[in-house]
Amino acid sequence: MRRRAADYRRPVRRKFSSWIWVLLGTFMIAGFVLFVFHHNYQHEDHAEQQPLLERKIGKGHVAHNSLNLTEEILSARSYARQLAEQMTLAKAYVIIAKEHNNLHLAWELSSKIRSCQFLLSKAAMQDEPISLDEAEPIIKSLSSLIFKAQDAHYDIATTMMTMKSHIQALEERANAASAQSTVFGQLAAESLPKSLHCLDIKLMLDWLKDKSLQELADEKRNSPRLVDNNLYHFCIFSDNLLAVMVVVNSTICNADHPTQLVFHIVTNGIHYGVMQAWFLSNEFKGATIEVQTIEDFTWFNASYSPVIKNLLEKDSRKYYFEGSEDSNIEPKFRNPKYVSLLNHLRFYIPEIYPQLEKVVFLDDDVVVQKDLTPLFSLDLHGNVNGAVETCLEAFHRYYKYLNFSNPLISSKFDPQACGWAFGMNVFDLIAWRKANVTARYHYWQDQNTDRTLWKLGTLPPGLLSFYGLTEPLDRRWHVLGLGYDLNIDNRLIESAAVIHFNGNMKPWLKLGISKYRSLWDRYLDQSHAYLQDCASS
């Protein structure tokens, strides 16, 4: 029996598969229609909700981030900026209205200014921007008052001229206040604390009562150590016992061999007994301390020193001690330290110590932090003065101190020559005598009797006298500015051998810079009975 061909059954299978494809196509079409319908519905719903949200934000009824009032005032569209600008203009018109005696308008403007200030402060405290409802009444009323002021001929030109005159008046007041501050600062710097007066009185009583102290002073006056050039000699010229005390203590405490140190102190007759009583009554690790009085130097008189001669002249005494009516002279140039004979005594060191070969000069407002004996072995290359230059940071060059419009100065000196500092100086006295530096100093003092080459002080004549004779030292030997500069690098202070409290803010005064005072206090013998008694009284 013959089998049926295979193609007899194929039509049946094709017919069945076509129904399946029809059903699948129907489901796909229905699904697509549902998807499109659902997507359009969501889009329309979102579009309806968005304007409502924007309307709510516009009315300020939704939460917002913390308000930055500065940014708000700077914003060109904010009400805070409009209020601030109107308030500034209104303040100017208040001044002008008062000057024109329109007190009622000035009062109205001031009232609206206070309303502005209240609204701005309220916005800052509540961290909310100023709304139109809050700002509109004040903006309208201020605008009305400003137009009223303009109608009263307070136009922009008048406003500018008035404000310019006020600025000039404020500048004059600021300059006067600055000059007055300088004077007060100098007065404070010149006046010694009561505790120092107390200490001076106690020590002077000891000196007068205790004859053994005077005998001991006479005995030590001829000590061979005072002229021994194998020792290290330091000289200090001052009438301030506390200051000298710290200089001596700090130098001794940081010396490798204190017994090899010799200190030569020169003071005036009033403080001679005070200095002697202190340094004879206390131990200083074997160091030798000599105290002399400037009155003992009989050769230091008007016939020899131009400085003394100038001070005896009537015009000079009036200038220095009574003040001058010349307003162009800075008050700082009348500081008594500039005319103190002790201050000028540094130019006579070879005459004071004729047998010494090398000394280190120390000002009384320095603190020694390292051993200074290596200074005596430095090679000065034939120069007289070893000093730290000061033109590296502050640009203190010769033209800052001297009058280069005078041909006597401009023909002999370089205006860009680097200045240097008094306060810690190494002096080769052999080279000094050879170059006759003191005669140079006398020459320039004679040329400056009318004070046209420089004003006052010892540094300008020092720059002239030691010109070409100064050896620059490493900056770490001497760091300046602790009496006026609040921003000295601590690393620079720590690395310094000597720190200098130059300026009016001395560490023994209440106006001294507190952050530096501990550097000075650590070398003050606070345990001494006299210091404790005077501090408590």
Coordinates of C-alpha atoms in Angstrom, one line a residue, residues 249-256 368-372 523:
N249 CA 71.8 88.3 82.3
S250 CA 70.9 87.1 78.8
T251 CA 74.5 87.5 77.6
I252 CA 75.9 85.5 80.6
C253 CA 73.2 82.8 80.5
N254 CA 74.0 82.0 76.9
A255 CA 77.8 82.2 77.1
D256 CA 79.9 79.1 77.0
V368 CA 71.0 87.9 73.8
Q369 CA 70.0 84.3 72.9
K370 CA 73.3 82.7 71.9
D371 CA 76.9 82.8 72.8
L372 CA 78.4 86.0 71.4
Y523 CA 66.1 87.0 81.9

